[in-house]
Each structure stands twice: as C-alpha cells, then as structure tokens.
Short mmCIF file of C-alpha atoms in Angstrom, two decimals:
data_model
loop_
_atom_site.label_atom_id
_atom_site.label_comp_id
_atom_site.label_asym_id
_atom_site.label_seq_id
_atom_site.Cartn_x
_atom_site.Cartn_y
_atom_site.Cartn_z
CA UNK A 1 97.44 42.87 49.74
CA UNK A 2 94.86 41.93 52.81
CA UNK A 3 96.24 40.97 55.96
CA UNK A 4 95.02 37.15 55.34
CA UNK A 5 98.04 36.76 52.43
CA UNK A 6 100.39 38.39 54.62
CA UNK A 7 100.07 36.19 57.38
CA UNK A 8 100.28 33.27 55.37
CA UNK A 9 103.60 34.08 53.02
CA UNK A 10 105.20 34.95 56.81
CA UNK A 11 104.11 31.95 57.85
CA UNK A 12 105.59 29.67 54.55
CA UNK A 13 109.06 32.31 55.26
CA UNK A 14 109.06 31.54 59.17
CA UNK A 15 108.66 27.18 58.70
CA UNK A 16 111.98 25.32 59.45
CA UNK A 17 110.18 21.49 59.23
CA UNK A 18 106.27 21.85 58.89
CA UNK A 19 105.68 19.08 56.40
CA UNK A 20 103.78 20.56 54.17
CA UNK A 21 103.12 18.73 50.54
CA UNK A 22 104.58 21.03 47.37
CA UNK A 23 101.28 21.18 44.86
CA UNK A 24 101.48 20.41 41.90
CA UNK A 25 99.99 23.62 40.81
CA UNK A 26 103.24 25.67 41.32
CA UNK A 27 105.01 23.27 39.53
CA UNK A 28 102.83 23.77 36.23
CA UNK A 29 103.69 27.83 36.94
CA UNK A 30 104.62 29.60 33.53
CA UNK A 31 107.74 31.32 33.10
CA UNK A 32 105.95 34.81 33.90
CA UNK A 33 104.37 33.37 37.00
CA UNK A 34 107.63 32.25 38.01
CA UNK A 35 108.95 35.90 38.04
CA UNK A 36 106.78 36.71 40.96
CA UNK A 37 108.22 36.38 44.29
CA UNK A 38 108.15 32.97 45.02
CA UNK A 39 106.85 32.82 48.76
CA UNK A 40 103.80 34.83 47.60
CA UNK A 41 103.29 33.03 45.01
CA UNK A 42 103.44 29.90 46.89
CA UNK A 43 101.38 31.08 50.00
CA UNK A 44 98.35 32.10 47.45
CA UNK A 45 98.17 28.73 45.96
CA UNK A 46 98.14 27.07 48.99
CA UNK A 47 95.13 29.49 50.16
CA UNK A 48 92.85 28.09 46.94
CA UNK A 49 94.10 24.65 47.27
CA UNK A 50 92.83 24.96 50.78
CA UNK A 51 89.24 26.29 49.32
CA UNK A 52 89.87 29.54 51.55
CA UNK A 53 89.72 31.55 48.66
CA UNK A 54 87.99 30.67 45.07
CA UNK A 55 89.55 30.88 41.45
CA UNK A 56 88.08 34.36 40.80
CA UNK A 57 89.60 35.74 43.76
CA UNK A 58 93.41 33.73 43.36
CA UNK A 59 93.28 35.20 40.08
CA UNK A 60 92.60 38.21 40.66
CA UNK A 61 95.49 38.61 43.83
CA UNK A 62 97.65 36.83 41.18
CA UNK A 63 97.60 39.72 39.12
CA UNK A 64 98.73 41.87 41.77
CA UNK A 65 102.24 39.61 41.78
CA UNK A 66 102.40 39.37 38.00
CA UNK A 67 100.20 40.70 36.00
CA UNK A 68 100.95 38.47 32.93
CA UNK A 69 100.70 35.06 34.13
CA UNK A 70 96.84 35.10 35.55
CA UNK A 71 95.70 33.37 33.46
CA UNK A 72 98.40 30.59 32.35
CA UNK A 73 98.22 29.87 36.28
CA UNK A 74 95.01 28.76 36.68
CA UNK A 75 95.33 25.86 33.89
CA UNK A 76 96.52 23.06 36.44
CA UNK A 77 93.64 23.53 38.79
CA UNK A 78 91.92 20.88 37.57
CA UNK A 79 94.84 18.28 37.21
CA UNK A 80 95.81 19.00 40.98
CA UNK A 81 92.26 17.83 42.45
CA UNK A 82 93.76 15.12 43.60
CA UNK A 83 96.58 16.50 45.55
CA UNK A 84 94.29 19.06 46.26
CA UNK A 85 91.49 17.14 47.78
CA UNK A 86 94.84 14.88 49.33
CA UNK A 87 96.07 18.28 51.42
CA UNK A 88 92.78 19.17 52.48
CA UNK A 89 91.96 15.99 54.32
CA UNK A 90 95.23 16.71 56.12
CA UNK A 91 95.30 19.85 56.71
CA UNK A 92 91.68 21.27 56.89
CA UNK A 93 90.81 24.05 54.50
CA UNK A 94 91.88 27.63 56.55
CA UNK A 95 94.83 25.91 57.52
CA UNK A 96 96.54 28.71 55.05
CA UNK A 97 95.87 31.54 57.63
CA UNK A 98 98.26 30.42 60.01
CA UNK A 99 101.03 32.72 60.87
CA UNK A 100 104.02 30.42 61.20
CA UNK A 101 104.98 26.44 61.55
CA UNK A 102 105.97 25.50 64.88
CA UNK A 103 107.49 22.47 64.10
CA UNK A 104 111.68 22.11 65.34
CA UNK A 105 111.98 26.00 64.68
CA UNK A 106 113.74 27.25 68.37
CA UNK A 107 112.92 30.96 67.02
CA UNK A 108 109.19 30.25 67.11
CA UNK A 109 108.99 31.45 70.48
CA UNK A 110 110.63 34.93 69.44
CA UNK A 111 108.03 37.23 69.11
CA UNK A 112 110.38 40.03 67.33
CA UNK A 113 110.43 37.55 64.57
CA UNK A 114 106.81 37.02 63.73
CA UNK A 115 106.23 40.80 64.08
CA UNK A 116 109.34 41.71 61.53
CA UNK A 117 107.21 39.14 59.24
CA UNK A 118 103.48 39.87 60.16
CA UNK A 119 103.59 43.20 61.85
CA UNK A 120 101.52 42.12 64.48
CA UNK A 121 101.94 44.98 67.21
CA UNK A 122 98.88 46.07 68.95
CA UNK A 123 99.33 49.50 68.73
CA UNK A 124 99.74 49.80 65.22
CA UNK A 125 97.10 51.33 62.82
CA UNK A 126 95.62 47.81 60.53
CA UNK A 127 92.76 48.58 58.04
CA UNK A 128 89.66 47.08 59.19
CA UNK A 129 88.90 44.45 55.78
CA UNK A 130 92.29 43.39 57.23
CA UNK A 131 91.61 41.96 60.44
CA UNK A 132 88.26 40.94 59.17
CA UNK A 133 89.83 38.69 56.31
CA UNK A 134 91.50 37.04 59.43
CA UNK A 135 88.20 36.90 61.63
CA UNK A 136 86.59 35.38 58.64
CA UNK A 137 88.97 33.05 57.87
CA UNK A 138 89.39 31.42 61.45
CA UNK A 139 85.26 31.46 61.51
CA UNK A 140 85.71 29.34 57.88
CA UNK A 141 88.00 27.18 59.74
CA UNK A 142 85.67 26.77 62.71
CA UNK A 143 82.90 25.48 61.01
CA UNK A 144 84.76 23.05 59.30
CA UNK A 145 85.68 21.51 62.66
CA UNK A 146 82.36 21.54 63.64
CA UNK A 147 81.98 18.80 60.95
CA UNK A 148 84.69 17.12 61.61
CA UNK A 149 85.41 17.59 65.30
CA UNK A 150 88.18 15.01 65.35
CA UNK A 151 90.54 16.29 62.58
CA UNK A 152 94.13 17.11 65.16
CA UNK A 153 95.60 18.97 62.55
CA UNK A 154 92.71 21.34 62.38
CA UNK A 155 92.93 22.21 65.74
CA UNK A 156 96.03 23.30 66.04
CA UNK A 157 96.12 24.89 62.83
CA UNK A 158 93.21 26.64 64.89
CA UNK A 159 95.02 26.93 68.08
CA UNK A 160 98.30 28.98 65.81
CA UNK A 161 95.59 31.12 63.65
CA UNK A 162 94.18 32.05 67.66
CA UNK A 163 97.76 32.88 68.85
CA UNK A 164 98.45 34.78 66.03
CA UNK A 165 95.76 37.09 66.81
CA UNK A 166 96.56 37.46 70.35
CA UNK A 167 94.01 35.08 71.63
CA UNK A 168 95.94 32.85 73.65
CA UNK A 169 92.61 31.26 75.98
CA UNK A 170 91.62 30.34 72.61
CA UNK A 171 94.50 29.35 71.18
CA UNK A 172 95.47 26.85 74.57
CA UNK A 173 91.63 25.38 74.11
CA UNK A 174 92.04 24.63 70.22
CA UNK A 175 95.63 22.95 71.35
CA UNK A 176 94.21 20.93 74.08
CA UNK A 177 91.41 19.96 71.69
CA UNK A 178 94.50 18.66 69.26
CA UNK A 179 96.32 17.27 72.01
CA UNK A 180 93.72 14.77 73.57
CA UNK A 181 93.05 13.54 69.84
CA UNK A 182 97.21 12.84 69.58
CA UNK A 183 98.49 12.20 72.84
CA UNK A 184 101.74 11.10 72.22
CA UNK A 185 102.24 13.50 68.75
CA UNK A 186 105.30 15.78 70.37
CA UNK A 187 104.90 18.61 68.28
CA UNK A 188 101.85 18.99 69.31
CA UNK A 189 102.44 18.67 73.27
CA UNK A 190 104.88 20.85 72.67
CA UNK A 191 102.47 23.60 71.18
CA UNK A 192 99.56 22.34 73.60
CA UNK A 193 102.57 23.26 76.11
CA UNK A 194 103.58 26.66 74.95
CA UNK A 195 99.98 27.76 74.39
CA UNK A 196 99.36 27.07 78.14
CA UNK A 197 102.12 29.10 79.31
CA UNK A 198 100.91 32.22 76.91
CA UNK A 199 97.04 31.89 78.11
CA UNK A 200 98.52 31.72 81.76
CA UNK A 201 99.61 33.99 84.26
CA UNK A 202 103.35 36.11 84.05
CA UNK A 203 102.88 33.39 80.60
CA UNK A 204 105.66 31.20 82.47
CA UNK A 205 106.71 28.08 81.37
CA UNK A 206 105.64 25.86 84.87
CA UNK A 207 103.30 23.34 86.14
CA UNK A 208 101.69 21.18 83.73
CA UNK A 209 103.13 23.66 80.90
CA UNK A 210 106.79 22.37 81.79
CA UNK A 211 105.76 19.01 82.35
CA UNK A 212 104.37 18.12 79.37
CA UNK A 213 107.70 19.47 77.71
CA UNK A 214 109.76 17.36 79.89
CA UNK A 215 107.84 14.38 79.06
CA UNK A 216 108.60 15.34 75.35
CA UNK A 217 112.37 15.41 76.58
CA UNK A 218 112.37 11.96 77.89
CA UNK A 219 111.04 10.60 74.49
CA UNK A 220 112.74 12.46 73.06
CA UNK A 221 115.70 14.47 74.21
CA UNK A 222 116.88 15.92 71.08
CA UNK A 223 113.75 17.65 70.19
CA UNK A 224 114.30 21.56 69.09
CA UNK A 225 111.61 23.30 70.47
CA UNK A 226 111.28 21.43 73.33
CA UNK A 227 114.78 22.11 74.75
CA UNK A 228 113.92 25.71 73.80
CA UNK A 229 111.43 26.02 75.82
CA UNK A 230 112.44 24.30 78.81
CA UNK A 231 115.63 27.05 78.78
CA UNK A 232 113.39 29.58 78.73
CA UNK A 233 111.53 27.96 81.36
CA UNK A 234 114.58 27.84 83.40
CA UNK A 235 115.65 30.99 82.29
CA UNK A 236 111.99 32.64 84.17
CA UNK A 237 112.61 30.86 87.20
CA UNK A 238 116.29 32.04 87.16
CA UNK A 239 118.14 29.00 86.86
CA UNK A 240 120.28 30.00 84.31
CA UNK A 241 123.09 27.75 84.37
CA UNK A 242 120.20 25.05 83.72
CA UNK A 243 119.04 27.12 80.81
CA UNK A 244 122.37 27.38 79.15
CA UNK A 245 122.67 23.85 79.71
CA UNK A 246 119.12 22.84 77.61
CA UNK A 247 119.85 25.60 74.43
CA UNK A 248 124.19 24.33 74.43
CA UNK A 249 122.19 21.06 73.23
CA UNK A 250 120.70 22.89 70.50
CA UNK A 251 123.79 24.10 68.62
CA UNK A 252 124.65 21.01 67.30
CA UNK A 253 122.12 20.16 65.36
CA UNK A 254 122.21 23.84 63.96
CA UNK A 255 123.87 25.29 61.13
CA UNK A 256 126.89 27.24 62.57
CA UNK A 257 126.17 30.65 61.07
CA UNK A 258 122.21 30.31 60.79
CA UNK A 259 120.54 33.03 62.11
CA UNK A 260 118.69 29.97 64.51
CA UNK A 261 121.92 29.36 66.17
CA UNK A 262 122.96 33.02 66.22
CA UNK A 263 119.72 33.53 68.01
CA UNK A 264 120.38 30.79 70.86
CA UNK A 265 124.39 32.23 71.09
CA UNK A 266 122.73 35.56 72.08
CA UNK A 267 120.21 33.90 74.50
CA UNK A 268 123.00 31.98 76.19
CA UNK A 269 124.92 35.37 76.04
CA UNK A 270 122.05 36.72 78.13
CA UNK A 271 122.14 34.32 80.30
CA UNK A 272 125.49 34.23 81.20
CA UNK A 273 124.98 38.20 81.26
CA UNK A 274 122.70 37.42 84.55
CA UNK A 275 124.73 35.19 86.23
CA UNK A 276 125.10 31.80 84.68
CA UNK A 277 128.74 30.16 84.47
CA UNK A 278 128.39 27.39 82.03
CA UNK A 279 130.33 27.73 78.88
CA UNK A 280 129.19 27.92 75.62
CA UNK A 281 129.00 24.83 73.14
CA UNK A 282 132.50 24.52 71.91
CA UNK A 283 130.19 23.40 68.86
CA UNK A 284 129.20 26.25 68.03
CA UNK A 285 131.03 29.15 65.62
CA UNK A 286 132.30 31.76 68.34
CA UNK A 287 129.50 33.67 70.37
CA UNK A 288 128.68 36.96 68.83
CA UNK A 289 128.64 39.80 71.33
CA UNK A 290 125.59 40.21 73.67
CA UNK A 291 122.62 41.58 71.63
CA UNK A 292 122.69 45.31 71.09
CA UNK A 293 119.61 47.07 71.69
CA UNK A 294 118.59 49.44 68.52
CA UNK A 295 119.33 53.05 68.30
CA UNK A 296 119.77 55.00 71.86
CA UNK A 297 118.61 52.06 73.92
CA UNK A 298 120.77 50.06 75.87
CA UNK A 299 121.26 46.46 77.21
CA UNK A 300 121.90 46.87 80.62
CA UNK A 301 119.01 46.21 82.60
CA UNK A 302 117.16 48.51 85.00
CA UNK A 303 116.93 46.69 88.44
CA UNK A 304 113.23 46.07 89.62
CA UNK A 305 111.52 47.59 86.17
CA UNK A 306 107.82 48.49 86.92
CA UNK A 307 105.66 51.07 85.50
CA UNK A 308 102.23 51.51 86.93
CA UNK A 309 100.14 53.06 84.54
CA UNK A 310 96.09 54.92 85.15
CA UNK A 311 93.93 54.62 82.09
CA UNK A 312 91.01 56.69 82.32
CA UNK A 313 88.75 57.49 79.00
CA UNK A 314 87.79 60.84 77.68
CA UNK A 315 84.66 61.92 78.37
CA UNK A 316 83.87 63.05 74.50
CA UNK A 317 84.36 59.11 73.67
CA UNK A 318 82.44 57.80 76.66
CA UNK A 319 79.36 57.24 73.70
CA UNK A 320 81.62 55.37 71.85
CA UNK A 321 82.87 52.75 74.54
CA UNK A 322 81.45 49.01 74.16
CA UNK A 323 81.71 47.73 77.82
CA UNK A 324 82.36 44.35 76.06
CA UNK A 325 85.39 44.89 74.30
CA UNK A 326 89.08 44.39 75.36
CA UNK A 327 91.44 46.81 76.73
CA UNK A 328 95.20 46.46 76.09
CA UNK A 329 97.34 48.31 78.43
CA UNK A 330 101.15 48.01 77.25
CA UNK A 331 104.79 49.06 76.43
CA UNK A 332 106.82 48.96 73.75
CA UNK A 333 110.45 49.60 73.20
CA UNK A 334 110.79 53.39 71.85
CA UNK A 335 113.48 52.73 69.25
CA UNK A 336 113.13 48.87 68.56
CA UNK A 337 111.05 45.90 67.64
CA UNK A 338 107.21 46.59 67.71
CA UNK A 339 106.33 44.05 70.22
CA UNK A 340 105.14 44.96 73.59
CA UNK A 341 107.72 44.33 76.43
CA UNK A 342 105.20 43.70 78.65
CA UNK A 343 101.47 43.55 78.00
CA UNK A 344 98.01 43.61 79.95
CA UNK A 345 94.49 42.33 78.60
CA UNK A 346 91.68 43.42 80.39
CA UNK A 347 87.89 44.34 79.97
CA UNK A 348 86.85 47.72 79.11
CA UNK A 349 84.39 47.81 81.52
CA UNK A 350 87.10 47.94 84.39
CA UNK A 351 87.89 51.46 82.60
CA UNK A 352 88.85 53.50 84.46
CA UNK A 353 91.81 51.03 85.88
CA UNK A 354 95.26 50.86 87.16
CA UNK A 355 97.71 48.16 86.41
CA UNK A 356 101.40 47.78 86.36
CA UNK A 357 103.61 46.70 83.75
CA UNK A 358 106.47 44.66 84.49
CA UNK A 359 109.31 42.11 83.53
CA UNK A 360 106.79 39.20 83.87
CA UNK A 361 104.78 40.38 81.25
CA UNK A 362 107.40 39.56 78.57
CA UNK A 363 107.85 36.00 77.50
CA UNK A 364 111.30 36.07 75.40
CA UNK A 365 114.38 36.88 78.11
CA UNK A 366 115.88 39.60 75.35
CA UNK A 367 112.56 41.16 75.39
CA UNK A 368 111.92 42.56 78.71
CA UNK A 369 110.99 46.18 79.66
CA UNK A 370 114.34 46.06 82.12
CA UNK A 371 116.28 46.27 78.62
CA UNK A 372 115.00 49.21 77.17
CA UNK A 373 115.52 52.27 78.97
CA UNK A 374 113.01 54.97 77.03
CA UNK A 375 109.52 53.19 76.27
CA UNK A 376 106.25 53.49 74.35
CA UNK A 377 103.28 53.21 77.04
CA UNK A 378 99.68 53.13 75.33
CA UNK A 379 96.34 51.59 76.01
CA UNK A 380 93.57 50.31 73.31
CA UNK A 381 90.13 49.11 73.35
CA UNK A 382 89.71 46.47 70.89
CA UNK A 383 86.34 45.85 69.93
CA UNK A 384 87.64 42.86 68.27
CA UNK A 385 89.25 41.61 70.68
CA UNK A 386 92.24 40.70 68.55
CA UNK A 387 96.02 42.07 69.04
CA UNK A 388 95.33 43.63 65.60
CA UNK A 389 94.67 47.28 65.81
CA UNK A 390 91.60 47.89 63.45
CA UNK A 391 89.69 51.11 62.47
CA UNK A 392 87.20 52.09 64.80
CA UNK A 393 89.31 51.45 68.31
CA UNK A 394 90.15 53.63 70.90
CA UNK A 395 93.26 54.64 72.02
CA UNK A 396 96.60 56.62 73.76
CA UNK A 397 100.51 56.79 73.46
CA UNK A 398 102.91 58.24 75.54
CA UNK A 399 105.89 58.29 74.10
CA UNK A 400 109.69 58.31 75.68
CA UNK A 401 108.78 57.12 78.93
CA UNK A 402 111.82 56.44 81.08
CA UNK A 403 111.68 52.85 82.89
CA UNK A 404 112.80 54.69 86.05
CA UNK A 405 110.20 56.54 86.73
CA UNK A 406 108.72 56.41 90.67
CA UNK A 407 105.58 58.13 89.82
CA UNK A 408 102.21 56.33 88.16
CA UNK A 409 101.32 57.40 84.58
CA UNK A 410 98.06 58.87 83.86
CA UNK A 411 97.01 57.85 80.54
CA UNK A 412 93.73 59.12 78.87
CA UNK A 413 92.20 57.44 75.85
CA UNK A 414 91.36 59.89 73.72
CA UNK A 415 91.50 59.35 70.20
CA UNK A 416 90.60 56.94 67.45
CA UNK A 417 92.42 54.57 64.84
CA UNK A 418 91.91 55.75 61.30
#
C-alpha cells in the first residue's frame, strides 16, 4: 500500500470533528466490500471522489482490501457525481492526502500519535514511490489552488499535507494564506496559530502564535484545541499552574475514560510533576499514574539535558552530497515512540556543522530529551527535503547515547538508505 493511502486512512482514524460529508459511494458497498476494513475502505473512496486517484487505479488498490468486491464497488460512481462534484468544491481535490483533522481533537498536537498512525520518523527507511506519491499529490493540490487561489479550505488542507511532511515554513504560509481568506473561522486561527509556533524558533507557543489563540479563547472559551494549546504554551514558559488551569477545562467536555482525556490527566500529571499545585478536575475519572516511559527508560528528568553533536560526512560520499538538500540532525528515544525528542533542520551545505540538541527542540511536554535517559542520535540529508526518509539519502545512528554525557558527539555520515 503507498504511503499516500496510509496517510489518509490515519488521517480518517485520527479526526474527532472534521466535518467531512459520508459519500454515497460507501453506502452502495456490497456485502464483500463491506468485509474490508472499513477505514481503508473509506479513505480510498474519498481519494477518487477527490479526483486524486482515477477508477483504474481505486480499483485496482481495492483489490488489495478485498479482492472480490472490485468490481461491484465501482457501480455507484456515476450516481455519486453529484455529491462528488458537491465535496470537491469544498474540499479541493488532494484534500485526501492529509494526515489528520485538526478540528476540537486536544491530541492533535501529540506527535507520538500521528507517528503510531503514519510512521512518520525521519530516520526511518520509506521506499522512494512512497514519498513521491506524497510529493505528487501536494504538487496536484497546488495547482489546483493556483486556479482557484481563494478556496480557504484548500489551503489549509495544504498547510496539514506540508506539516505532515515536516515542512512547517510551508505549512505556516499555506495557513496564513487560509487564514486571511477566513479571519474569524477559529479552527483555522487556531491551525494558522499552531503552524506558526512549529515553523518558529524552540517551536514555542508565544507572540502572535499565542495571541491569536487567546483571541480564539475570548470568542470562544470552550474551544478544545485552543485551550490545548494555550497549556502547552504555558506549560513552555513554565507557568504550570496556568497550564493545569487551561487543560482542567478540557475534561469536561471529554469522555471520562477516552484515551483524549487520559491523555490531558497525564499532561496535568506532568505538570504537577514540575511544580504546579492546582488540583485536578474533580470531573474527571481519577488521574492515572504519571506516564511511564517504555522499556528501560525512565520518567525522571535529567536536569539541563543538552547533547552537542559534530556531523561531518565521509569522504567516499562527498560525490554524492547535493549542497541543496536538507540536513536533519536529531534524537530519538532508544526504547520508545519514533519521534525525535528534539530535532534540527539545516542545509547540507553547512556540513561539516555542530549543533546542540536540547529540551526546546521538543514541542509536546511528555516528549522531551530530559525524559529519556539512553537516546538514538543520527543525522540525514534529505534530498527531498521532507521528514520522510526516502531511498537515496545519506545518513548515521548512534545508538544508546546517555543524555548525560559532557563530551560532544562526533557523528560521520556514512551510509545510505536502501
């Protein structure tokens, strides 16, 4: 299955409240087709009703979820024009590629998430078709904002498809480009919001970034993601009675035992981990224990966390270097979730470079290098560009490297993704 189906069933699993129309197409599903797993199912026809894919090619990746039902599927296509041509005016053809809904979901922020869903970790090994199905399907999605450069929804289906990737300068300029078009649309100052943040420096939630959620706030003070946000805004600038405080007024609106409101228990755990005194929502089902980190690492952090890391390149690849591509220099939790802890985007022409990793390179407060004792430190030049790894790029990993450690790492790029 190519990356560009992936993303999109994780993105249909990951949506708490994006409105998106049911098509009538899955309704008209035969029994057979029905016996596929219904996400996938779903997520493919919502890639041809978007035109991103034709009838030859949803036919053929139907057969790959159930073989038997190919071709009763395709019988409704006609019938659903309507809706069809309804969903596109909405939501712009390669609106399918994005990776997740944003939309009142407080996990959206949580990184660990997407990558259990889209496996989205720089430093592992993607096929190349992969990442270009994504490239291609972004470039699709372009074009058809070129011709209709004042379609919101398209940008900031482009702004998610450009986060998703790992290109958050793009992403914030595709959200700004949705957000002067719908001003006073909150979801989408919220996204315009978090997408400056990402693109900016430490990616803290300050400046214009926090007050553009606080405006949100004052319309309208009950809104998910927005109080999100503004805790972990708090939480950055260590206020963390004040970040308790924002995600307490989250629990009530949330299921009990939902793994949403088991997620904001744990961050208000953390919080009151480092410091803060405010109680817990009496709201709430009981707090669950503070997170456990996986397998040998542990929560406690490790005071003043820095790791400063020399990346040099091996002289047998110097041929092979593109001056213009991107260099990620990051680290990763040894036993744990794929994301990087803390992460560095640079050019490949500053090779060879030193840079430090630190605490203010992670955006989610349960994600920070300080939490995981033993990491993975690597380095990668992307010719893509993209956090996708892809065939073709250069790279290094060092693994078990302890968090402690005084003395700079000398890292060496000298091999080459599959």
């Amino acid at each position: 299955m190519t990356m560009f189906v992936v993303l999109v069933c994780a993105m249909l699993a990951l949506a708490l409240a994006f409105p998106l129309v049911p098509l009538l197409r899955q309704r008209r599903m035969s029994a057979t087709t029905r016996d596929a797993d219904p996400r996938k199912l779903k997520a493919l026809n919502d890639a041809l009703s978007a035109g991103v894919i034709d009838d030859s090619e949803y036919r053929a990746k139907l057969a790959t979820l159930a073989p038997a039902a190919a071709v009763s599927a395709g019988s409704g296509s006609a019938r659903g024009t309507l809706l069809v041509s309804v969903l596109v005016a909405l939501l712009v053809p390669a609106g399918a590629i994005v990776l997740y809904s944003l939309n009142g979901d407080p996990r959206a922020l949580d990184p660990t998430r997407l990558v259990a869903s889209a496996d989205q970790d720089p430093t592992a090994g993607e096929a190349a078709g992969q990442t270009v199905d994504m490239d291609q399907a972004i470039a699709g999605l372009v074009a058809k904002l070129e011709a209709n450069p004042d379609n919101a929804n398209g940008w900031a289906l482009l702004g998610r498809a450009y986060q998703a990737t790992g290109k958050f300068a793009e992403s914030r300029d595709a959200l700004k480009r949705a957000y002067d078009l719908e001003p006073d649309n909150h979801d989408l100052t919220v996204e315009y919001a978090q997408a400056l943040a990402l693109s900016g420096e430490g990616r803290r939630i300050s400046g214009k970034s926090r007050e553009l959620i606080e405006g949100v706030l004052k319309a309208d003070p009950g809104h998910q993601r927005a109080l999100w946000l503004i805790g972990i805004s708090d939480y950055q600038a260590g206020d963390y009675n004040a970040a308790i405080t924002a995600w307490n007024q989250l629990l009530p609106g949330l299921p009990p035992d939902s793994d949403i409101a088991k997620s904001v228990r744990e961050q208000i755990a953390d919080a009151q981990r480092l410091g803060g005194t405010v109680a817990i929502a009496e709201v709430a089902a009981a707090p669950t224990a503070p997170a456990q980190a996986t397998g040998k690492e542990s929560a406690s952090p490790v005071a003043g966390a820095a790791l400063t890391v020399n990346v040099s390149l091996d002289p047998s690849l110097r041929d092979r270097l593109d001056p213009t591509a991107t260099l990620f220099v990051f680290a990763r939790a040894e036993n744990g979730p794929p994301m990087p802890l803390a992460i560095q985007r640079l050019s490949a022409a500053t090779l060879p470079v030193t840079v430090t990793l630190d605490d203010s390179m992670g955006m989610l407060p349960s994600m920070k290098l300080s939490m995981f004792p033993k990491v993975v430190v690597g380095a990668r030049v992307s010719r893509s560009g993209n956090a996708l790894a892809q065939s073709g790029d250069l790279q290094v990993l060092a693994n078990g490297i302890d968090i402690a450690r005084k003395q700079p790492l000398d890292l060496v790029i000298d091999s080459v993704v599959p």
